[in-house]
Amino acid sequence: NAGVTQTPKFRILKIGQSMTLQCTQDMNHNYMYWYRQDPGMGLKLIYYSVGAGITDKGEVPNGYNVSRSTTEDFPLRLELAAPSQTSVYFCASRLQGEDYGYTFGSGTRLTVV
Amino acid sequence: GNSVTQMEGPVTLSEEAFLTINCTYTATGYPSLFWYVQYPGEGLQLLLKATKADDKGSNKGFEATYRKETTSFHLEKGSVQVSDSAVYFCALTGRDYGGSQGNLIFGKGTKLSVKP
């Protein structure tokens, strides 16, 4: 049981480049989330999804896009990378109705130069 | 809106010292409360949880009690070890009066360093 898998683990982008952060879970969780973690700032919610075909904005969605074509996958797209998007990105998932907290991936460290 | 406030770090303790990390919250409805731990270079792991007032969550020697009257969920451990060095996050999911659970909201995290 792999849990939540994120790829890549590290990436350096140049300003204006685009990339997709991959996230997949094998627990059949219907809810999935993308957070970014900046030093000393905790985690901020970027986007979330309550099921395949349904996505919604979180607290800091600007500069990002998501899609949810399957239950398992929830990729995060950066279209025009900016230095302000340098951060560590975490994907997470949970079951609706489960009050056990979220399962997190191990993160993607992104640097935009 | 819902929010979590936890004590500023870093916190540096000697091995076997007593640990308290304060956490208070603001929430409507009936939130569930969590402590997550992040070890260096890793993602977040659920440490413990409490889903209603007066519940005590516990795991690996850590404890926290859901205090509705003081809107607090302080993390405690009687004797810390070097291996407890990590960043600790207090978090909540709001729950409205209809029972729907909201998204996870985090405090800023408290870095704990334990010296031998």
mmCIF file with all atom_site columns, C-alpha atoms in Angstrom:
data_model
loop_
_atom_site.group_PDB
_atom_site.id
_atom_site.type_symbol
_atom_site.label_atom_id
_atom_site.label_alt_id
_atom_site.label_comp_id
_atom_site.label_asym_id
_atom_site.label_entity_id
_atom_site.label_seq_id
_atom_site.pdbx_PDB_ins_code
_atom_site.Cartn_x
_atom_site.Cartn_y
_atom_site.Cartn_z
_atom_site.occupancy
_atom_site.B_iso_or_equiv
_atom_site.pdbx_formal_charge
_atom_site.auth_seq_id
_atom_site.auth_comp_id
_atom_site.auth_asym_id
_atom_site.auth_atom_id
_atom_site.pdbx_PDB_model_num
ATOM 1   C CA . ASN A 1 1   ? 0.000   0.000  0.000   1.00 0.00 ? 1   ASN A CA 1
ATOM 2   C CA . ALA A 1 2   ? 1.927   3.046  -1.296  1.00 0.00 ? 2   ALA A CA 1
ATOM 3   C CA . GLY A 1 3   ? -0.368  5.742  0.129   1.00 0.00 ? 3   GLY A CA 1
ATOM 4   C CA . VAL A 1 4   ? 0.137   9.140  -1.525  1.00 0.00 ? 4   VAL A CA 1
ATOM 5   C CA . THR A 1 5   ? 2.945   9.327  -4.070  1.00 0.00 ? 5   THR A CA 1
ATOM 6   C CA . GLN A 1 6   ? 4.345   12.610 -5.376  1.00 0.00 ? 6   GLN A CA 1
ATOM 7   C CA . THR A 1 7   ? 6.767   13.121 -8.236  1.00 0.00 ? 7   THR A CA 1
ATOM 8   C CA . PRO A 1 8   ? 9.251   14.642 -8.736  1.00 0.00 ? 8   PRO A CA 1
ATOM 9   C CA . LYS A 1 9   ? 10.873  15.112 -5.327  1.00 0.00 ? 9   LYS A CA 1
ATOM 10  C CA . PHE A 1 10  ? 12.966  18.062 -6.466  1.00 0.00 ? 10  PHE A CA 1
ATOM 11  C CA . ARG A 1 11  ? 12.806  20.408 -9.433  1.00 0.00 ? 11  ARG A CA 1
ATOM 12  C CA . ILE A 1 12  ? 14.434  23.646 -10.522 1.00 0.00 ? 12  ILE A CA 1
ATOM 13  C CA . LEU A 1 13  ? 12.506  25.762 -13.012 1.00 0.00 ? 13  LEU A CA 1
ATOM 14  C CA . LYS A 1 14  ? 13.396  28.928 -14.831 1.00 0.00 ? 14  LYS A CA 1
ATOM 15  C CA . ILE A 1 15  ? 11.031  31.885 -14.677 1.00 0.00 ? 15  ILE A CA 1
ATOM 16  C CA . GLY A 1 16  ? 8.250   31.472 -17.225 1.00 0.00 ? 16  GLY A CA 1
ATOM 17  C CA . GLN A 1 17  ? 8.605   27.723 -17.604 1.00 0.00 ? 17  GLN A CA 1
ATOM 18  C CA . SER A 1 18  ? 5.743   25.365 -16.899 1.00 0.00 ? 18  SER A CA 1
ATOM 19  C CA . MET A 1 19  ? 5.541   22.011 -15.197 1.00 0.00 ? 19  MET A CA 1
ATOM 20  C CA . THR A 1 20  ? 3.150   19.506 -13.672 1.00 0.00 ? 20  THR A CA 1
ATOM 21  C CA . LEU A 1 21  ? 3.518   18.101 -10.188 1.00 0.00 ? 21  LEU A CA 1
ATOM 22  C CA . GLN A 1 22  ? 2.118   14.600 -10.067 1.00 0.00 ? 22  GLN A CA 1
ATOM 23  C CA . CYS A 1 23  ? 0.129   13.108 -7.214  1.00 0.00 ? 23  CYS A CA 1
ATOM 24  C CA . THR A 1 24  ? -1.468  9.689  -7.057  1.00 0.00 ? 24  THR A CA 1
ATOM 25  C CA . GLN A 1 25  ? -3.073  7.733  -4.221  1.00 0.00 ? 25  GLN A CA 1
ATOM 26  C CA . ASP A 1 26  ? -4.056  4.073  -4.034  1.00 0.00 ? 26  ASP A CA 1
ATOM 27  C CA . MET A 1 27  ? -6.382  4.232  -1.035  1.00 0.00 ? 27  MET A CA 1
ATOM 28  C CA . ASN A 1 28  ? -9.554  5.045  -2.982  1.00 0.00 ? 28  ASN A CA 1
ATOM 29  C CA . HIS A 1 29  ? -9.828  8.357  -1.160  1.00 0.00 ? 29  HIS A CA 1
ATOM 30  C CA . ASN A 1 30  ? -12.328 10.709 -2.726  1.00 0.00 ? 30  ASN A CA 1
ATOM 31  C CA . TYR A 1 31  ? -10.915 13.952 -1.301  1.00 0.00 ? 31  TYR A CA 1
ATOM 32  C CA . MET A 1 32  ? -7.533  15.210 -2.494  1.00 0.00 ? 32  MET A CA 1
ATOM 33  C CA . TYR A 1 33  ? -5.608  18.393 -1.711  1.00 0.00 ? 33  TYR A CA 1
ATOM 34  C CA . TRP A 1 34  ? -2.621  20.439 -2.749  1.00 0.00 ? 34  TRP A CA 1
ATOM 35  C CA . TYR A 1 35  ? -0.784  22.533 -0.160  1.00 0.00 ? 35  TYR A CA 1
ATOM 36  C CA . ARG A 1 36  ? 2.296   24.675 -0.338  1.00 0.00 ? 36  ARG A CA 1
ATOM 37  C CA . GLN A 1 37  ? 4.625   25.102 2.608   1.00 0.00 ? 37  GLN A CA 1
ATOM 38  C CA . ASP A 1 38  ? 6.702   28.238 2.940   1.00 0.00 ? 38  ASP A CA 1
ATOM 39  C CA . PRO A 1 39  ? 9.255   28.648 5.757   1.00 0.00 ? 39  PRO A CA 1
ATOM 40  C CA . GLY A 1 40  ? 7.624   29.743 9.003   1.00 0.00 ? 40  GLY A CA 1
ATOM 41  C CA . MET A 1 41  ? 4.202   29.988 7.366   1.00 0.00 ? 41  MET A CA 1
ATOM 42  C CA . GLY A 1 42  ? 2.634   26.601 7.864   1.00 0.00 ? 42  GLY A CA 1
ATOM 43  C CA . LEU A 1 43  ? 0.723   25.052 4.988   1.00 0.00 ? 43  LEU A CA 1
ATOM 44  C CA . LYS A 1 44  ? -1.606  26.938 2.700   1.00 0.00 ? 44  LYS A CA 1
ATOM 45  C CA . LEU A 1 45  ? -4.300  25.210 0.629   1.00 0.00 ? 45  LEU A CA 1
ATOM 46  C CA . ILE A 1 46  ? -3.969  25.746 -3.130  1.00 0.00 ? 46  ILE A CA 1
ATOM 47  C CA . TYR A 1 47  ? -6.725  23.557 -4.608  1.00 0.00 ? 47  TYR A CA 1
ATOM 48  C CA . TYR A 1 48  ? -8.790  20.608 -3.549  1.00 0.00 ? 48  TYR A CA 1
ATOM 49  C CA . SER A 1 49  ? -11.096 18.032 -5.071  1.00 0.00 ? 49  SER A CA 1
ATOM 50  C CA . VAL A 1 50  ? -14.010 16.118 -3.567  1.00 0.00 ? 50  VAL A CA 1
ATOM 51  C CA . GLY A 1 51  ? -14.109 13.565 -6.333  1.00 0.00 ? 51  GLY A CA 1
ATOM 52  C CA . ALA A 1 52  ? -13.326 12.876 -9.964  1.00 0.00 ? 52  ALA A CA 1
ATOM 53  C CA . GLY A 1 53  ? -14.374 15.785 -12.155 1.00 0.00 ? 53  GLY A CA 1
ATOM 54  C CA . ILE A 1 54  ? -14.803 18.205 -9.243  1.00 0.00 ? 54  ILE A CA 1
ATOM 55  C CA . THR A 1 55  ? -12.197 20.748 -8.157  1.00 0.00 ? 55  THR A CA 1
ATOM 56  C CA . ASP A 1 56  ? -12.298 23.959 -6.151  1.00 0.00 ? 56  ASP A CA 1
ATOM 57  C CA . LYS A 1 57  ? -9.971  26.774 -5.164  1.00 0.00 ? 57  LYS A CA 1
ATOM 58  C CA . GLY A 1 58  ? -8.324  26.984 -1.797  1.00 0.00 ? 58  GLY A CA 1
ATOM 59  C CA . GLU A 1 59  ? -6.648  29.926 -0.115  1.00 0.00 ? 59  GLU A CA 1
ATOM 60  C CA . VAL A 1 60  ? -3.830  30.551 -2.637  1.00 0.00 ? 60  VAL A CA 1
ATOM 61  C CA . PRO A 1 61  ? -4.882  29.306 -6.117  1.00 0.00 ? 61  PRO A CA 1
ATOM 62  C CA . ASN A 1 62  ? -3.380  32.038 -8.299  1.00 0.00 ? 62  ASN A CA 1
ATOM 63  C CA . GLY A 1 63  ? -0.771  30.752 -10.744 1.00 0.00 ? 63  GLY A CA 1
ATOM 64  C CA . TYR A 1 64  ? -1.909  27.133 -10.481 1.00 0.00 ? 64  TYR A CA 1
ATOM 65  C CA . ASN A 1 65  ? -4.374  24.804 -12.144 1.00 0.00 ? 65  ASN A CA 1
ATOM 66  C CA . VAL A 1 66  ? -5.594  21.321 -11.329 1.00 0.00 ? 66  VAL A CA 1
ATOM 67  C CA . SER A 1 67  ? -7.619  18.533 -12.871 1.00 0.00 ? 67  SER A CA 1
ATOM 68  C CA . ARG A 1 68  ? -9.149  15.359 -11.471 1.00 0.00 ? 68  ARG A CA 1
ATOM 69  C CA . SER A 1 69  ? -10.014 12.930 -14.236 1.00 0.00 ? 69  SER A CA 1
ATOM 70  C CA . THR A 1 70  ? -9.679  9.838  -12.013 1.00 0.00 ? 70  THR A CA 1
ATOM 71  C CA . THR A 1 71  ? -10.076 9.078  -8.318  1.00 0.00 ? 71  THR A CA 1
ATOM 72  C CA . GLU A 1 72  ? -6.378  8.228  -8.050  1.00 0.00 ? 72  GLU A CA 1
ATOM 73  C CA . ASP A 1 73  ? -4.683  11.202 -9.697  1.00 0.00 ? 73  ASP A CA 1
ATOM 74  C CA . PHE A 1 74  ? -4.648  14.908 -8.892  1.00 0.00 ? 74  PHE A CA 1
ATOM 75  C CA . PRO A 1 75  ? -1.930  16.753 -10.851 1.00 0.00 ? 75  PRO A CA 1
ATOM 76  C CA . LEU A 1 76  ? -1.009  20.375 -10.124 1.00 0.00 ? 76  LEU A CA 1
ATOM 77  C CA . ARG A 1 77  ? -0.017  22.549 -13.072 1.00 0.00 ? 77  ARG A CA 1
ATOM 78  C CA . LEU A 1 78  ? 2.193   25.642 -12.960 1.00 0.00 ? 78  LEU A CA 1
ATOM 79  C CA . GLU A 1 79  ? 1.851   27.508 -16.251 1.00 0.00 ? 79  GLU A CA 1
ATOM 80  C CA . LEU A 1 80  ? 4.263   30.460 -15.946 1.00 0.00 ? 80  LEU A CA 1
ATOM 81  C CA . ALA A 1 81  ? 6.604   29.811 -13.068 1.00 0.00 ? 81  ALA A CA 1
ATOM 82  C CA . ALA A 1 82  ? 7.505   32.780 -10.873 1.00 0.00 ? 82  ALA A CA 1
ATOM 83  C CA . PRO A 1 83  ? 10.035  33.062 -8.013  1.00 0.00 ? 83  PRO A CA 1
ATOM 84  C CA . SER A 1 84  ? 7.096   33.453 -5.600  1.00 0.00 ? 84  SER A CA 1
ATOM 85  C CA . GLN A 1 85  ? 6.191   29.848 -6.372  1.00 0.00 ? 85  GLN A CA 1
ATOM 86  C CA . THR A 1 86  ? 9.422   28.573 -4.861  1.00 0.00 ? 86  THR A CA 1
ATOM 87  C CA . SER A 1 87  ? 8.114   26.336 -2.104  1.00 0.00 ? 87  SER A CA 1
ATOM 88  C CA . VAL A 1 88  ? 7.577   22.781 -0.954  1.00 0.00 ? 88  VAL A CA 1
ATOM 89  C CA . TYR A 1 89  ? 4.370   21.299 -2.312  1.00 0.00 ? 89  TYR A CA 1
ATOM 90  C CA . PHE A 1 90  ? 2.410   18.589 -0.540  1.00 0.00 ? 90  PHE A CA 1
ATOM 91  C CA . CYS A 1 91  ? -0.418  16.483 -1.855  1.00 0.00 ? 91  CYS A CA 1
ATOM 92  C CA . ALA A 1 92  ? -2.836  14.890 0.600   1.00 0.00 ? 92  ALA A CA 1
ATOM 93  C CA . SER A 1 93  ? -5.964  12.756 0.552   1.00 0.00 ? 93  SER A CA 1
ATOM 94  C CA . ARG A 1 94  ? -8.724  11.518 2.833   1.00 0.00 ? 94  ARG A CA 1
ATOM 95  C CA . LEU A 1 95  ? -12.013 9.675  2.758   1.00 0.00 ? 95  LEU A CA 1
ATOM 96  C CA . GLN A 1 96  ? -15.277 11.577 3.007   1.00 0.00 ? 96  GLN A CA 1
ATOM 97  C CA . GLY A 1 97  ? -16.721 11.046 6.443   1.00 0.00 ? 97  GLY A CA 1
ATOM 98  C CA . GLU A 1 98  ? -13.431 9.796  7.866   1.00 0.00 ? 98  GLU A CA 1
ATOM 99  C CA . ASP A 1 99  ? -12.281 11.972 10.707  1.00 0.00 ? 99  ASP A CA 1
ATOM 100 C CA . TYR A 1 100 ? -8.795  10.522 10.906  1.00 0.00 ? 100 TYR A CA 1
ATOM 101 C CA . GLY A 1 101 ? -6.926  13.375 9.350   1.00 0.00 ? 101 GLY A CA 1
ATOM 102 C CA . TYR A 1 102 ? -5.216  13.409 6.027   1.00 0.00 ? 102 TYR A CA 1
ATOM 103 C CA . THR A 1 103 ? -2.567  11.202 4.451   1.00 0.00 ? 103 THR A CA 1
ATOM 104 C CA . PHE A 1 104 ? 0.266   13.286 3.023   1.00 0.00 ? 104 PHE A CA 1
ATOM 105 C CA . GLY A 1 105 ? 2.793   12.629 0.305   1.00 0.00 ? 105 GLY A CA 1
ATOM 106 C CA . SER A 1 106 ? 6.481   13.243 0.927   1.00 0.00 ? 106 SER A CA 1
ATOM 107 C CA . GLY A 1 107 ? 6.522   16.534 -0.957  1.00 0.00 ? 107 GLY A CA 1
ATOM 108 C CA . THR A 1 108 ? 8.040   18.209 -4.010  1.00 0.00 ? 108 THR A CA 1
ATOM 109 C CA . ARG A 1 109 ? 10.661  20.882 -3.430  1.00 0.00 ? 109 ARG A CA 1
ATOM 110 C CA . LEU A 1 110 ? 10.396  23.426 -6.252  1.00 0.00 ? 110 LEU A CA 1
ATOM 111 C CA . THR A 1 111 ? 12.826  26.257 -6.885  1.00 0.00 ? 111 THR A CA 1
ATOM 112 C CA . VAL A 1 112 ? 12.110  28.910 -9.505  1.00 0.00 ? 112 VAL A CA 1
ATOM 113 C CA . VAL A 1 113 ? 15.171  30.900 -10.622 1.00 0.00 ? 113 VAL A CA 1
ATOM 114 C CA . GLY B 2 1   ? -13.179 32.228 9.769   1.00 0.00 ? 1   GLY B CA 1
ATOM 115 C CA . ASN B 2 2   ? -11.446 29.233 11.280  1.00 0.00 ? 2   ASN B CA 1
ATOM 116 C CA . SER B 2 3   ? -7.853  29.638 12.403  1.00 0.00 ? 3   SER B CA 1
ATOM 117 C CA . VAL B 2 4   ? -5.127  28.035 14.495  1.00 0.00 ? 4   VAL B CA 1
ATOM 118 C CA . THR B 2 5   ? -2.502  29.798 16.573  1.00 0.00 ? 5   THR B CA 1
ATOM 119 C CA . GLN B 2 6   ? 0.434   27.920 18.021  1.00 0.00 ? 6   GLN B CA 1
ATOM 120 C CA . MET B 2 7   ? 3.438   29.042 19.988  1.00 0.00 ? 7   MET B CA 1
ATOM 121 C CA . GLU B 2 8   ? 6.404   30.410 18.128  1.00 0.00 ? 8   GLU B CA 1
ATOM 122 C CA . GLY B 2 9   ? 9.527   28.347 17.950  1.00 0.00 ? 9   GLY B CA 1
ATOM 123 C CA . PRO B 2 10  ? 12.120  27.176 17.878  1.00 0.00 ? 10  PRO B CA 1
ATOM 124 C CA . VAL B 2 11  ? 11.934  25.240 21.113  1.00 0.00 ? 11  VAL B CA 1
ATOM 125 C CA . THR B 2 12  ? 15.159  23.683 22.370  1.00 0.00 ? 12  THR B CA 1
ATOM 126 C CA . LEU B 2 13  ? 15.066  21.136 25.173  1.00 0.00 ? 13  LEU B CA 1
ATOM 127 C CA . SER B 2 14  ? 17.410  18.683 26.777  1.00 0.00 ? 14  SER B CA 1
ATOM 128 C CA . GLU B 2 15  ? 16.643  14.978 26.552  1.00 0.00 ? 15  GLU B CA 1
ATOM 129 C CA . GLU B 2 16  ? 14.081  13.808 29.166  1.00 0.00 ? 16  GLU B CA 1
ATOM 130 C CA . ALA B 2 17  ? 12.699  17.335 29.632  1.00 0.00 ? 17  ALA B CA 1
ATOM 131 C CA . PHE B 2 18  ? 8.953   18.027 29.701  1.00 0.00 ? 18  PHE B CA 1
ATOM 132 C CA . LEU B 2 19  ? 7.435   19.421 26.525  1.00 0.00 ? 19  LEU B CA 1
ATOM 133 C CA . THR B 2 20  ? 4.460   21.700 26.054  1.00 0.00 ? 20  THR B CA 1
ATOM 134 C CA . ILE B 2 21  ? 3.540   23.295 22.737  1.00 0.00 ? 21  ILE B CA 1
ATOM 135 C CA . ASN B 2 22  ? 0.559   25.596 23.043  1.00 0.00 ? 22  ASN B CA 1
ATOM 136 C CA . CYS B 2 23  ? -2.211  25.647 20.456  1.00 0.00 ? 23  CYS B CA 1
ATOM 137 C CA . THR B 2 24  ? -5.427  27.648 20.450  1.00 0.00 ? 24  THR B CA 1
ATOM 138 C CA . TYR B 2 25  ? -8.087  27.772 17.803  1.00 0.00 ? 25  TYR B CA 1
ATOM 139 C CA . THR B 2 26  ? -11.011 29.762 16.487  1.00 0.00 ? 26  THR B CA 1
ATOM 140 C CA . ALA B 2 27  ? -13.759 27.825 14.798  1.00 0.00 ? 27  ALA B CA 1
ATOM 141 C CA . THR B 2 28  ? -17.480 27.720 14.257  1.00 0.00 ? 28  THR B CA 1
ATOM 142 C CA . GLY B 2 29  ? -19.425 24.537 14.711  1.00 0.00 ? 29  GLY B CA 1
ATOM 143 C CA . TYR B 2 30  ? -17.664 21.465 16.062  1.00 0.00 ? 30  TYR B CA 1
ATOM 144 C CA . PRO B 2 31  ? -14.081 21.245 14.821  1.00 0.00 ? 31  PRO B CA 1
ATOM 145 C CA . SER B 2 32  ? -11.864 18.188 14.958  1.00 0.00 ? 32  SER B CA 1
ATOM 146 C CA . LEU B 2 33  ? -8.353  18.883 16.198  1.00 0.00 ? 33  LEU B CA 1
ATOM 147 C CA . PHE B 2 34  ? -5.076  17.339 15.132  1.00 0.00 ? 34  PHE B CA 1
ATOM 148 C CA . TRP B 2 35  ? -1.359  17.400 15.753  1.00 0.00 ? 35  TRP B CA 1
ATOM 149 C CA . TYR B 2 36  ? 0.883   16.567 12.817  1.00 0.00 ? 36  TYR B CA 1
ATOM 150 C CA . VAL B 2 37  ? 4.635   15.995 12.952  1.00 0.00 ? 37  VAL B CA 1
ATOM 151 C CA . GLN B 2 38  ? 7.134   16.636 10.171  1.00 0.00 ? 38  GLN B CA 1
ATOM 152 C CA . TYR B 2 39  ? 10.558  15.045 10.504  1.00 0.00 ? 39  TYR B CA 1
ATOM 153 C CA . PRO B 2 40  ? 13.433  16.610 8.539   1.00 0.00 ? 40  PRO B CA 1
ATOM 154 C CA . GLY B 2 41  ? 13.047  16.089 4.797   1.00 0.00 ? 41  GLY B CA 1
ATOM 155 C CA . GLU B 2 42  ? 9.735   14.264 5.119   1.00 0.00 ? 42  GLU B CA 1
ATOM 156 C CA . GLY B 2 43  ? 6.033   14.921 4.695   1.00 0.00 ? 43  GLY B CA 1
ATOM 157 C CA . LEU B 2 44  ? 3.539   15.405 7.500   1.00 0.00 ? 44  LEU B CA 1
ATOM 158 C CA . GLN B 2 45  ? 2.380   12.495 9.617   1.00 0.00 ? 45  GLN B CA 1
ATOM 159 C CA . LEU B 2 46  ? -0.661  12.439 11.838  1.00 0.00 ? 46  LEU B CA 1
ATOM 160 C CA . LEU B 2 47  ? 0.507   12.300 15.448  1.00 0.00 ? 47  LEU B CA 1
ATOM 161 C CA . LEU B 2 48  ? -2.799  12.391 17.303  1.00 0.00 ? 48  LEU B CA 1
ATOM 162 C CA . LYS B 2 49  ? -6.349  13.659 17.050  1.00 0.00 ? 49  LYS B CA 1
ATOM 163 C CA . ALA B 2 50  ? -9.455  14.528 19.058  1.00 0.00 ? 50  ALA B CA 1
ATOM 164 C CA . THR B 2 51  ? -12.893 14.913 17.572  1.00 0.00 ? 51  THR B CA 1
ATOM 165 C CA . LYS B 2 52  ? -14.989 16.285 20.423  1.00 0.00 ? 52  LYS B CA 1
ATOM 166 C CA . ALA B 2 53  ? -14.697 18.296 23.603  1.00 0.00 ? 53  ALA B CA 1
ATOM 167 C CA . ASP B 2 54  ? -12.765 16.638 26.471  1.00 0.00 ? 54  ASP B CA 1
ATOM 168 C CA . ASP B 2 55  ? -11.359 13.950 24.165  1.00 0.00 ? 55  ASP B CA 1
ATOM 169 C CA . LYS B 2 56  ? -7.699  13.171 24.781  1.00 0.00 ? 56  LYS B CA 1
ATOM 170 C CA . GLY B 2 57  ? -5.571  12.151 21.827  1.00 0.00 ? 57  GLY B CA 1
ATOM 171 C CA . SER B 2 58  ? -2.387  10.227 22.515  1.00 0.00 ? 58  SER B CA 1
ATOM 172 C CA . ASN B 2 59  ? 0.399   8.552  20.574  1.00 0.00 ? 59  ASN B CA 1
ATOM 173 C CA . LYS B 2 60  ? 4.106   7.805  21.102  1.00 0.00 ? 60  LYS B CA 1
ATOM 174 C CA . GLY B 2 61  ? 4.012   9.379  24.571  1.00 0.00 ? 61  GLY B CA 1
ATOM 175 C CA . PHE B 2 62  ? 2.450   12.615 23.298  1.00 0.00 ? 62  PHE B CA 1
ATOM 176 C CA . GLU B 2 63  ? -0.919  13.782 24.560  1.00 0.00 ? 63  GLU B CA 1
ATOM 177 C CA . ALA B 2 64  ? -3.334  16.605 23.852  1.00 0.00 ? 64  ALA B CA 1
ATOM 178 C CA . THR B 2 65  ? -6.773  17.307 25.318  1.00 0.00 ? 65  THR B CA 1
ATOM 179 C CA . TYR B 2 66  ? -9.567  19.074 23.423  1.00 0.00 ? 66  TYR B CA 1
ATOM 180 C CA . ARG B 2 67  ? -10.576 21.960 25.700  1.00 0.00 ? 67  ARG B CA 1
ATOM 181 C CA . LYS B 2 68  ? -13.642 23.687 24.352  1.00 0.00 ? 68  LYS B CA 1
ATOM 182 C CA . GLU B 2 69  ? -13.891 26.158 27.243  1.00 0.00 ? 69  GLU B CA 1
ATOM 183 C CA . THR B 2 70  ? -10.423 27.533 26.520  1.00 0.00 ? 70  THR B CA 1
ATOM 184 C CA . THR B 2 71  ? -10.430 26.655 22.774  1.00 0.00 ? 71  THR B CA 1
ATOM 185 C CA . SER B 2 72  ? -7.086  24.937 23.230  1.00 0.00 ? 72  SER B CA 1
ATOM 186 C CA . PHE B 2 73  ? -5.334  21.719 22.221  1.00 0.00 ? 73  PHE B CA 1
ATOM 187 C CA . HIS B 2 74  ? -1.900  21.886 23.816  1.00 0.00 ? 74  HIS B CA 1
ATOM 188 C CA . LEU B 2 75  ? 0.617   19.153 22.996  1.00 0.00 ? 75  LEU B CA 1
ATOM 189 C CA . GLU B 2 76  ? 2.535   17.587 25.888  1.00 0.00 ? 76  GLU B CA 1
ATOM 190 C CA . LYS B 2 77  ? 5.140   14.908 26.430  1.00 0.00 ? 77  LYS B CA 1
ATOM 191 C CA . GLY B 2 78  ? 6.611   13.978 29.766  1.00 0.00 ? 78  GLY B CA 1
ATOM 192 C CA . SER B 2 79  ? 10.113  13.059 28.602  1.00 0.00 ? 79  SER B CA 1
ATOM 193 C CA . VAL B 2 80  ? 11.349  14.026 25.162  1.00 0.00 ? 80  VAL B CA 1
ATOM 194 C CA . GLN B 2 81  ? 13.994  12.158 23.187  1.00 0.00 ? 81  GLN B CA 1
ATOM 195 C CA . VAL B 2 82  ? 16.440  13.318 20.538  1.00 0.00 ? 82  VAL B CA 1
ATOM 196 C CA . SER B 2 83  ? 14.323  11.428 18.001  1.00 0.00 ? 83  SER B CA 1
ATOM 197 C CA . ASP B 2 84  ? 11.404  13.777 18.751  1.00 0.00 ? 84  ASP B CA 1
ATOM 198 C CA . SER B 2 85  ? 13.226  16.636 17.032  1.00 0.00 ? 85  SER B CA 1
ATOM 199 C CA . ALA B 2 86  ? 10.835  17.764 14.308  1.00 0.00 ? 86  ALA B CA 1
ATOM 200 C CA . VAL B 2 87  ? 8.329   20.440 13.379  1.00 0.00 ? 87  VAL B CA 1
ATOM 201 C CA . TYR B 2 88  ? 4.926   20.083 15.021  1.00 0.00 ? 88  TYR B CA 1
ATOM 202 C CA . PHE B 2 89  ? 1.751   21.466 13.461  1.00 0.00 ? 89  PHE B CA 1
ATOM 203 C CA . CYS B 2 90  ? -1.559  21.997 15.180  1.00 0.00 ? 90  CYS B CA 1
ATOM 204 C CA . ALA B 2 91  ? -4.507  21.803 12.799  1.00 0.00 ? 91  ALA B CA 1
ATOM 205 C CA . LEU B 2 92  ? -8.266  21.682 12.680  1.00 0.00 ? 92  LEU B CA 1
ATOM 206 C CA . THR B 2 93  ? -11.023 20.733 10.349  1.00 0.00 ? 93  THR B CA 1
ATOM 207 C CA . GLY B 2 94  ? -14.126 22.757 10.901  1.00 0.00 ? 94  GLY B CA 1
ATOM 208 C CA . ARG B 2 95  ? -17.449 21.038 11.000  1.00 0.00 ? 95  ARG B CA 1
ATOM 209 C CA . ASP B 2 96  ? -20.669 22.893 10.428  1.00 0.00 ? 96  ASP B CA 1
ATOM 210 C CA . TYR B 2 97  ? -23.896 22.239 12.246  1.00 0.00 ? 97  TYR B CA 1
ATOM 211 C CA . GLY B 2 98  ? -24.963 19.998 9.394   1.00 0.00 ? 98  GLY B CA 1
ATOM 212 C CA . GLY B 2 99  ? -22.034 17.716 10.102  1.00 0.00 ? 99  GLY B CA 1
ATOM 213 C CA . SER B 2 100 ? -20.033 18.457 6.969   1.00 0.00 ? 100 SER B CA 1
ATOM 214 C CA . GLN B 2 101 ? -16.293 18.416 7.571   1.00 0.00 ? 101 GLN B CA 1
ATOM 215 C CA . GLY B 2 102 ? -14.283 21.304 6.216   1.00 0.00 ? 102 GLY B CA 1
ATOM 216 C CA . ASN B 2 103 ? -10.753 21.463 4.950   1.00 0.00 ? 103 ASN B CA 1
ATOM 217 C CA . LEU B 2 104 ? -7.664  21.131 7.162   1.00 0.00 ? 104 LEU B CA 1
ATOM 218 C CA . ILE B 2 105 ? -6.327  24.437 8.496   1.00 0.00 ? 105 ILE B CA 1
ATOM 219 C CA . PHE B 2 106 ? -2.818  24.557 9.942   1.00 0.00 ? 106 PHE B CA 1
ATOM 220 C CA . GLY B 2 107 ? -0.947  26.612 12.457  1.00 0.00 ? 107 GLY B CA 1
ATOM 221 C CA . LYS B 2 108 ? 2.478   27.901 11.423  1.00 0.00 ? 108 LYS B CA 1
ATOM 222 C CA . GLY B 2 109 ? 4.365   25.050 13.060  1.00 0.00 ? 109 GLY B CA 1
ATOM 223 C CA . THR B 2 110 ? 6.754   24.844 15.997  1.00 0.00 ? 110 THR B CA 1
ATOM 224 C CA . LYS B 2 111 ? 10.248  23.499 15.517  1.00 0.00 ? 111 LYS B CA 1
ATOM 225 C CA . LEU B 2 112 ? 11.480  21.337 18.359  1.00 0.00 ? 112 LEU B CA 1
ATOM 226 C CA . SER B 2 113 ? 15.135  20.489 18.845  1.00 0.00 ? 113 SER B CA 1
ATOM 227 C CA . VAL B 2 114 ? 16.102  18.014 21.557  1.00 0.00 ? 114 VAL B CA 1
ATOM 228 C CA . LYS B 2 115 ? 19.741  17.939 22.662  1.00 0.00 ? 115 LYS B CA 1
ATOM 229 C CA . PRO B 2 116 ? 21.377  14.867 24.198  1.00 0.00 ? 116 PRO B CA 1
#
